[in-house]
Coordinates of C-alpha atoms and ligand atoms in Angstrom, one line a residue:
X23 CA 144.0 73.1 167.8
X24 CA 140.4 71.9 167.6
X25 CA 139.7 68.5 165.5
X26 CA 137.5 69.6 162.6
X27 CA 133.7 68.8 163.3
X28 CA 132.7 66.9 160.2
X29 CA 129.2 66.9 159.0
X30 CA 128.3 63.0 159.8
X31 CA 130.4 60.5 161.2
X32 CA 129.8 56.4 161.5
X33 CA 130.1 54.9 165.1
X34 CA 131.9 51.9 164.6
X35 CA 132.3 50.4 168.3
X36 CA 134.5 47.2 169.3
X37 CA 131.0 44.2 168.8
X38 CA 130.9 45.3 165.2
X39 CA 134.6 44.3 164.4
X40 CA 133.7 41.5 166.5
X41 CA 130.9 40.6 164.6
X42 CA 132.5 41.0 161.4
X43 CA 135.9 39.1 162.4
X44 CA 133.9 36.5 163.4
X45 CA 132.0 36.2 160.0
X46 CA 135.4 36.5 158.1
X47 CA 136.7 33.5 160.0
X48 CA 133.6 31.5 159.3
X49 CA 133.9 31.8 155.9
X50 CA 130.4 32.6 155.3
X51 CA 130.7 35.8 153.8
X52 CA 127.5 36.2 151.2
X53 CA 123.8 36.3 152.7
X54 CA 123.3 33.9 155.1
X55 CA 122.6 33.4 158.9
X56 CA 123.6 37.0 159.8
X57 CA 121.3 38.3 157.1
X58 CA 118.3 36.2 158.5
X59 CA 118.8 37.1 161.4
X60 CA 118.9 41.1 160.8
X61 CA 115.9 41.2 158.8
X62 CA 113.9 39.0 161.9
X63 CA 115.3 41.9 164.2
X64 CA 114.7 45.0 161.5
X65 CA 111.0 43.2 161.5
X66 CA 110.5 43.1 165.4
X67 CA 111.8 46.7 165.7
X68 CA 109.3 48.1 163.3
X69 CA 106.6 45.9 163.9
X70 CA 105.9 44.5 160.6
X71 CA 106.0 41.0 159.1
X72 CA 108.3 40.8 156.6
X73 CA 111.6 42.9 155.8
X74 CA 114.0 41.5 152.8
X75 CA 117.8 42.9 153.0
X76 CA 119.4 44.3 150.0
X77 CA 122.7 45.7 148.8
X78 CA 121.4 49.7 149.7
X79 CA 118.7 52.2 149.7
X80 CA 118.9 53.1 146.1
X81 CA 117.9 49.4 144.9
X82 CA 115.5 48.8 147.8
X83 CA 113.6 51.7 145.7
X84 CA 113.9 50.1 142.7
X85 CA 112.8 47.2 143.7
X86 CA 110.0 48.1 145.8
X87 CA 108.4 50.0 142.3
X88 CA 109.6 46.7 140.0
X89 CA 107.8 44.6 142.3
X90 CA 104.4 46.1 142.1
X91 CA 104.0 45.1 138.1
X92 CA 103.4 48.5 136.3
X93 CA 103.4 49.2 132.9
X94 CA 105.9 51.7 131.1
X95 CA 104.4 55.7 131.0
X96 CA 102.6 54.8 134.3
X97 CA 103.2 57.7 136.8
X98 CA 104.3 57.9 140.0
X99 CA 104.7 60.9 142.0
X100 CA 107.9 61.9 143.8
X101 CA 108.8 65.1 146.2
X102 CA 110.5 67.7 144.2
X103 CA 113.3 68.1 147.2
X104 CA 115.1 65.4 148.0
X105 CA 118.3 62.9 147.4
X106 CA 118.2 62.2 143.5
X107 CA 117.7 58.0 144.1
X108 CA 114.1 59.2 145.0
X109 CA 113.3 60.1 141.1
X110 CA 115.5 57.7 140.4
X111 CA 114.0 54.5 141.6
X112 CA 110.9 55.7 138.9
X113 CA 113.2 56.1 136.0
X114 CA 114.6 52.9 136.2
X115 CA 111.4 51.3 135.7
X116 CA 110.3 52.8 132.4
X117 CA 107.6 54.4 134.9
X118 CA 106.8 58.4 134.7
X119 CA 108.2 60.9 137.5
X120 CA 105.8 63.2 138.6
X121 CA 106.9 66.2 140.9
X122 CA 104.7 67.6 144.1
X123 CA 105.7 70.4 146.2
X124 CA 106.8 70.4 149.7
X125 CA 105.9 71.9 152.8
X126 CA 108.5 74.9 153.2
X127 CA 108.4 74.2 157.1
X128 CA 108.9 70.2 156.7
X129 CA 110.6 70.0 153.9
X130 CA 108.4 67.0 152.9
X131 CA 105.2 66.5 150.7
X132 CA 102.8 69.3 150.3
X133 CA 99.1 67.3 150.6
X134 CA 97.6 70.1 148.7
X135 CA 99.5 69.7 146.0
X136 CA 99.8 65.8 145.9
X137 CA 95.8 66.1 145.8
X138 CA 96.7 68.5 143.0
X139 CA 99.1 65.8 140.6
X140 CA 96.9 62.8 140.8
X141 CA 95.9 61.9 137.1
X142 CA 93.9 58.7 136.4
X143 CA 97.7 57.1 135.5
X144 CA 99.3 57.8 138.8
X145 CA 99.9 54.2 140.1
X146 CA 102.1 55.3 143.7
X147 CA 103.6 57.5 145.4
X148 CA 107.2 57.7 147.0
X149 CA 107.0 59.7 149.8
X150 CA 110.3 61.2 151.6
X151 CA 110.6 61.1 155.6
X152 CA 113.5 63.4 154.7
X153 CA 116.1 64.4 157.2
X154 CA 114.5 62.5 160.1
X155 CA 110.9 64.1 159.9
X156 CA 108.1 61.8 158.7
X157 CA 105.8 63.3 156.1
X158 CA 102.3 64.1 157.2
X159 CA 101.8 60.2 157.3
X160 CA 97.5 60.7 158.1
X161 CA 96.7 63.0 155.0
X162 CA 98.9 61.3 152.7
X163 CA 97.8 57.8 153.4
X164 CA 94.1 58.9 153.0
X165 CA 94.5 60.4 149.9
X166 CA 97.1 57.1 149.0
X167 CA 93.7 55.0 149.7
X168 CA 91.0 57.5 148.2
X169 CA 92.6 57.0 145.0
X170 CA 94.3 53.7 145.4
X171 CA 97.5 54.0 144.8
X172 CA 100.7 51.9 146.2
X173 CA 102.1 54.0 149.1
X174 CA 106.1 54.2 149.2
X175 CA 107.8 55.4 151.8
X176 CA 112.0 56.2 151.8
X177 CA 113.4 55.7 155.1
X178 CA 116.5 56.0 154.0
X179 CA 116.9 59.1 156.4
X180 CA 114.3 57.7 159.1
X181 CA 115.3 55.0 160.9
X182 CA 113.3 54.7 164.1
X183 CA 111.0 57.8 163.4
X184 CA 107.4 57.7 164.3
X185 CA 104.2 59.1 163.2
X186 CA 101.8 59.5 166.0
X187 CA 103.7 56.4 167.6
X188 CA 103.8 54.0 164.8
X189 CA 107.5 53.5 162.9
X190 CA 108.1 55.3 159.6
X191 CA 108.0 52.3 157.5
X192 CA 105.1 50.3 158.8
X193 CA 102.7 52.6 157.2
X194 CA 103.6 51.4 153.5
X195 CA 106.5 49.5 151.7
X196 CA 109.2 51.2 153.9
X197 CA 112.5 51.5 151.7
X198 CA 116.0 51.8 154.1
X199 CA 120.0 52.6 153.2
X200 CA 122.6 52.0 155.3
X201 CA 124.8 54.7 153.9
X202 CA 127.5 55.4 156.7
X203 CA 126.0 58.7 157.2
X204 CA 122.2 57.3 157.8
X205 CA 121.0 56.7 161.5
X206 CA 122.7 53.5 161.3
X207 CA 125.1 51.6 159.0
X208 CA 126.3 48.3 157.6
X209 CA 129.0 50.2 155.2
X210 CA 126.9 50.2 152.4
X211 CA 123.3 48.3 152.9
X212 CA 119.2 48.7 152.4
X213 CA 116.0 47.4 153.6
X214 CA 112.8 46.5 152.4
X215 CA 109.9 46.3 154.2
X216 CA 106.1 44.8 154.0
X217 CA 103.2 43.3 156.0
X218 CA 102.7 41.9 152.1
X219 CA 103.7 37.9 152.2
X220 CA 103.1 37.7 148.2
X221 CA 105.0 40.9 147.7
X222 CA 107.8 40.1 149.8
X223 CA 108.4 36.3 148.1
X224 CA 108.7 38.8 144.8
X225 CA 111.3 41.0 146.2
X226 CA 113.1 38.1 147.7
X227 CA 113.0 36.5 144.1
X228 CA 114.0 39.8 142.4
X229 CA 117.5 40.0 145.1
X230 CA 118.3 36.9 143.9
X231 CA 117.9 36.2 140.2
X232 CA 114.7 34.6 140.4
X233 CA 115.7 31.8 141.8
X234 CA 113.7 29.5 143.4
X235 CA 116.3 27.3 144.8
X236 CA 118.8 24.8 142.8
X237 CA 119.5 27.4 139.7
X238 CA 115.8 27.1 138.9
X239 CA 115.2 31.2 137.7
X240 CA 111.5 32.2 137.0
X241 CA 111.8 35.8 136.6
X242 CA 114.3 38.2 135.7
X243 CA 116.0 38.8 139.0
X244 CA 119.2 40.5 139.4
X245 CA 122.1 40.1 142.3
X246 CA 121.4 42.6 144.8
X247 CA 121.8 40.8 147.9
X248 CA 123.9 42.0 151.4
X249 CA 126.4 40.1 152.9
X250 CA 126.8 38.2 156.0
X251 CA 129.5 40.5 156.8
X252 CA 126.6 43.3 156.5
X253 CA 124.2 41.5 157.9
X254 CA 127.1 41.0 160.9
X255 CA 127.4 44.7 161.6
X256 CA 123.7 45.7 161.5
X257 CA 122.6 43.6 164.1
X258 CA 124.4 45.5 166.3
X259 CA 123.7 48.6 165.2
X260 CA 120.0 48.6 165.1
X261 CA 120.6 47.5 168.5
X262 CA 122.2 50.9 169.0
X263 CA 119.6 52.7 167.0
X264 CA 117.8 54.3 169.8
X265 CA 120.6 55.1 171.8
X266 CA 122.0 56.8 168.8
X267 CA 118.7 58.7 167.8
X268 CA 118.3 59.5 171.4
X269 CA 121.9 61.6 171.2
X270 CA 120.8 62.8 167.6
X271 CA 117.7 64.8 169.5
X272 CA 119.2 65.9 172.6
X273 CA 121.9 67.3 169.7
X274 CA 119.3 68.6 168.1
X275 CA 117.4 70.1 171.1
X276 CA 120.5 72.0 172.2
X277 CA 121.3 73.1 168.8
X278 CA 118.0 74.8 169.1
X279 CA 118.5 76.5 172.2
X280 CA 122.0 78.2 171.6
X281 CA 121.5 79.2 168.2
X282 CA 120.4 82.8 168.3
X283 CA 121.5 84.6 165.5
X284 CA 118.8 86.8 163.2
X285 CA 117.8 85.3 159.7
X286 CA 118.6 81.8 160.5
X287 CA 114.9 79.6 160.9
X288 CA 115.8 76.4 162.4
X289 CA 114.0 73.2 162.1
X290 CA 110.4 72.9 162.5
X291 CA 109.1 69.7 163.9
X292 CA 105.2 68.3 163.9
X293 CA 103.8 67.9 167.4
X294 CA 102.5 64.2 166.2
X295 CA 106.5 62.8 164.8
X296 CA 109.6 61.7 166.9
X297 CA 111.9 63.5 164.3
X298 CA 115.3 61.5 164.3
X299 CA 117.5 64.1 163.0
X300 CA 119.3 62.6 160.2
X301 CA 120.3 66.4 159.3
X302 CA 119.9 69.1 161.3
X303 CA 119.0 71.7 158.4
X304 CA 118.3 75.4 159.2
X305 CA 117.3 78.2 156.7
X306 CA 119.4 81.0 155.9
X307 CA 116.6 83.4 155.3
X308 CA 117.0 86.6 152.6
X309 CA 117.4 88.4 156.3
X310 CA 120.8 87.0 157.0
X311 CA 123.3 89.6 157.1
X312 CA 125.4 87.7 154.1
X313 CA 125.1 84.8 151.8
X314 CA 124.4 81.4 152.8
X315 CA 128.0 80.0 151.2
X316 CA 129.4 82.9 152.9
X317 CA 128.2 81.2 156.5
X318 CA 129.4 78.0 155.3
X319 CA 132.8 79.6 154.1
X320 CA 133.5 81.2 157.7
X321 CA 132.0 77.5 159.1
X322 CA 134.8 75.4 157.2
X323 CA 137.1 78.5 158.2
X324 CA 136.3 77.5 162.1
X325 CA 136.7 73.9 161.6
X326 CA 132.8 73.0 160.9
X327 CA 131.5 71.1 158.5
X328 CA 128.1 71.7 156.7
X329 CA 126.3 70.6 154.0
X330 CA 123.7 71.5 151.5
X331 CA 120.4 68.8 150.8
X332 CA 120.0 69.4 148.3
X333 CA 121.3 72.3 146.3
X334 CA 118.5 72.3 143.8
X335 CA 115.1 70.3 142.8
X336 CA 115.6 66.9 141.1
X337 CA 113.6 68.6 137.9
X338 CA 116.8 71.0 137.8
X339 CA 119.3 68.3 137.7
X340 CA 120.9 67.6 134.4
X341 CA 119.6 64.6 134.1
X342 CA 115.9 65.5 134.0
X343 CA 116.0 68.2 132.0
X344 CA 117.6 66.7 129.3
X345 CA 114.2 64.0 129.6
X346 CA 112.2 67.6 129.5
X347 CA 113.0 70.8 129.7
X348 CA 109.3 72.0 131.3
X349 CA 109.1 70.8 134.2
X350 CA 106.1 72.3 136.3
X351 CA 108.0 74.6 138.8
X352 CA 107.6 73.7 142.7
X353 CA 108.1 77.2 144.6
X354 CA 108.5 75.9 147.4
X355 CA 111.2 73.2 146.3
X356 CA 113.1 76.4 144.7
X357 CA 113.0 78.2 148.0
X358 CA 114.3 75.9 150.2
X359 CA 117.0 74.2 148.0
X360 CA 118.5 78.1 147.7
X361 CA 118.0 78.4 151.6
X362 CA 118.9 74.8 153.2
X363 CA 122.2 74.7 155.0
X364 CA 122.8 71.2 157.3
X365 CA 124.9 71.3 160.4
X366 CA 126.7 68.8 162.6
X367 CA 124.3 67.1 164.1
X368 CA 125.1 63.2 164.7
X369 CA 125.8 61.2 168.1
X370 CA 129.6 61.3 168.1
X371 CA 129.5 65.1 169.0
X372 CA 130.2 66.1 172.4
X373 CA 128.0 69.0 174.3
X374 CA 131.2 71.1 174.1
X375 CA 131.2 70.7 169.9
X376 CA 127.7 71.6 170.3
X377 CA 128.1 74.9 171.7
X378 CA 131.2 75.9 169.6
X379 CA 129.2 75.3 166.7
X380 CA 126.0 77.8 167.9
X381 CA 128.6 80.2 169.7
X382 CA 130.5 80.3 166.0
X383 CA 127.5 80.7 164.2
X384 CA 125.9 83.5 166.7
X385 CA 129.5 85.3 166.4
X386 CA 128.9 85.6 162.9
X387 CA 129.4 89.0 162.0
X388 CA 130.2 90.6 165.2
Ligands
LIG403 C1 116.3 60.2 150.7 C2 117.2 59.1 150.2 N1 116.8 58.2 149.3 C3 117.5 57.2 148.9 C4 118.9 57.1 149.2 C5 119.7 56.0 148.6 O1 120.3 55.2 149.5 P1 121.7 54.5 149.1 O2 122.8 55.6 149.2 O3 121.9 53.5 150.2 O4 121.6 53.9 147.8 C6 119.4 58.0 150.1 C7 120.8 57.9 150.6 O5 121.8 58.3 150.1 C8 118.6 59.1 150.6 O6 119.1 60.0 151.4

C-alpha cells in the first residue's frame, strides 16, 4: 500500500531539534539571541535593513497597516482572491477594505483594475504574491508611487521569490508566516520587513507593548513577539530555503510535463518572476469531463491530497457580507475560486510521487 501523498508537509531535519533542545536547556525561551540573530539573517537574505520577528503572518499584517498611522474609514485595497488574513489585517484597524480583481492567469492583482479602485481615500495597498508568484511588482509599484500610497506586500506564500531578480519583500513592507505549510517554518511565526529605520523602531515598539525598556510603555503595544525557540528553528530553515524552493520547482516543472489530461490549465508563470511554488494550483476548466470535487474525490480515493485556495472571494465570506451585502463583484475572482484545485507540490515528494500523481490524474476517466 502506498503512504497517502498529503497536500504540504514541514521538513523538520535533525539541526532544528538541535537547535531547539539547545534553547530549551538554556532556559532562554522568549525572544532573545536566537530571534536577533534570525532577523540579521532574514535581512541579509532579502537585502533589506531592517526585519522585526513576530508571532505569525496574520499580525505581521496587522501591524504593518497599525504602524503607518491612518485614520478610521481610510481605504485600503486588497485582492479579491486570497487567504482571508489579507482583508483581515484592514479590518482590524478600523481602516476600509477595498476589493480589485485579479489576473485569471496569475491569480494576483489585476493593474487595470487597481488603477480603477483608487479614490482620493485609498491610503495602501496589500498586494498578494499568492502561491509563490509575485504580483506584477513594476506596474503596481508605479501606480503605488503615482498616487502615493504605502505599498504592502504578503509574502506569506513567497519566501525567496523574485521579481526581475530582486526578493519579494524588498520592494515594500514585506509581511511573512511561518505557517508549517509556507516555504519555510518555525511552527507558528511571521516577519516584517523595511528599509524604513523610523518604521521599524514603531513595529518593534508595537511587538512589545510599547516599551521602551524598564516597563516604560509609550504607546499601545500588544505581546506579539516569537520565541527563542522560534527564532532557534528558523535559522536553520532559511538556511534551507533555497534548497527547498529549488525541489518545490523542479516539482513543479515535472508536474508540468506529465500532466496531460484535457480541461485542466496548469500554472502560468511570468517570464520576469522565480515562482516558488507554495501551491501548485491548476484549473479545472468547464471542459473537464466532470466536476472539479469529482477530480478531487477520485484524488483522495488514490491516496492524494488536494486542496482548494480559496473556495470563494473574501467579499463572499460570511464575514463580509454581513459588513455589506454589495460588494462590487470581481469576475475574475469568481472564476477562479470555482476552478482552483492545488496539488502536492512540496520538497518532501519524491520523483516517483510525482509521476503517480500526473499518471492518476491523466487516467482520469479512462
Ligand atoms: C496569503 C496569506 N496571508 C496571510 C497569512 C497569515 O499567516 P499566518 O497563518 O501565519 O497568520 C497566510 C497564511 O496562512 C496566507 O497564506
Amino acid at each position: 500500500m502506498r503512504d497517502f501523498i498529503p497536500i504540504a508537509k514541514p521538513l523538520i531535519g535533525s539541526e532544528e531539534i538541535k537547535a531547539v533542545g539547545e534553547v530549551l536547556a538554556s532556559g532562554m525561551l522568549t525572544q532573545g539571541e536566537n530571534v536577533k540573530k534570525f532577523e540579521e539573517a532574514f535581512s541579509a537574505y532579502l537585502n533589506v535593513t531592517n526585519s522585526v520577528a513576530v508571532s505569525n503572518g496574520t499580525v505581521a499584517l496587522d501591524l504593518a497597516l497599525k504602524a503607518l498611522n491612518l485614520k478610521s474609514g481610510d481605504e485600503i485595497i486588497s485582492p479579491a482572491f486570497s487567504f482571508i488574513a489579507t482583508a483581515n489585517s484592514i479590518l482590524y484597524q478600523g481602516l476600509k477594505p477595498v476589493f480589485v480583481d485579479v489576473d485569471p492567469r496569475t491569480f494576483n492583482i489585476n493593474s487595470e483594475d487597481l488603477k480603477e479602485k483608487i479614490t482620493s481615500r485609498t491610503k495602501a495597498v496589500v498586494g498578494v504574491h499568492l502561491y509563490g508568484q509575485p504580483l506584477e511588482l513594476r506596474d503596481v509599484k508605479e501606480i503605488c508611487e503615482d498616487h502615493h500610497l504605502v505599498l504592502v506586500e504578503d509574502c506569506a506564500q513567497a519566501h525567496g521569490a523574485e521579481y526581475n531578480g530582486k526578493k519579494v519583500g524588498s520592494y515594500g513592507i514585506g509581511c511573512f508566516s511561518f505557517y508549517p505549510t509556507k516555504n519555510m517554518t518555525t511552527g507558528e511565526g511571521g516577519m516584517i520587513t523595511t528599509d524604513d529605520n523610523s518604521l521599524a523602531d514603531s513595529l518593534r515598539l508595537l511587538r512589545n507593548h510599547g516599551d521602551t525598556g524598564k516597563y516604560n510603555h509609550v504607546t499601545l503595544g500588544y505581546n506579539y513577539r516569537l520565541t527563542n525557540l522560534q527564532g532557534a528553528i528558523g535559522l536553520i530553515q532559511l538556511k534551507r530555503l533555497d534548497h527547498f524552493n529549488d525541489k518545490r520547482i523542479s516539482n513543479a516543472e515535472l508536474l508540468n510535463k506529465k500532466i496531460k489530461i484535457k480541461g485542466i490549465a496548469k500554472p502560468f508563470k511570468m517570464d520576469e518572476v522565480k515562482h516558488v511554488y507554495n501551491q501548485y494550483v491548476v484549473k479545472v476548466e468547464d471542459e473537464f469531463l466532470a466536476s472539479r470535487e469529482t477530480l478531487m474525490d477520485y484524488l483522495h480515493s488514490k491516496g492524494i491530497g488536494t486542496a482548494i485556495h480559496y473556495p470563494k472571494p473574501i467579499y463572499r465570506q460570511p464575514l463580509y457580507q454581513q459588513i455589506r451585502a454589495d460588494w462590487r463583484i470581481c469576475p475574475a475572482a469568481e472564476e477562479v475560486s470555482r476552478k482552483v484545485m492545488s496539488l502536492p507540490v512540496h520538497p518532501s515528494l519524491r520523483r516517483e510521487d510525482i509521476e503517480y500523481i500526473s499518471k492518476i490524474i491523466n487516467s482520469f476517466g479512462a
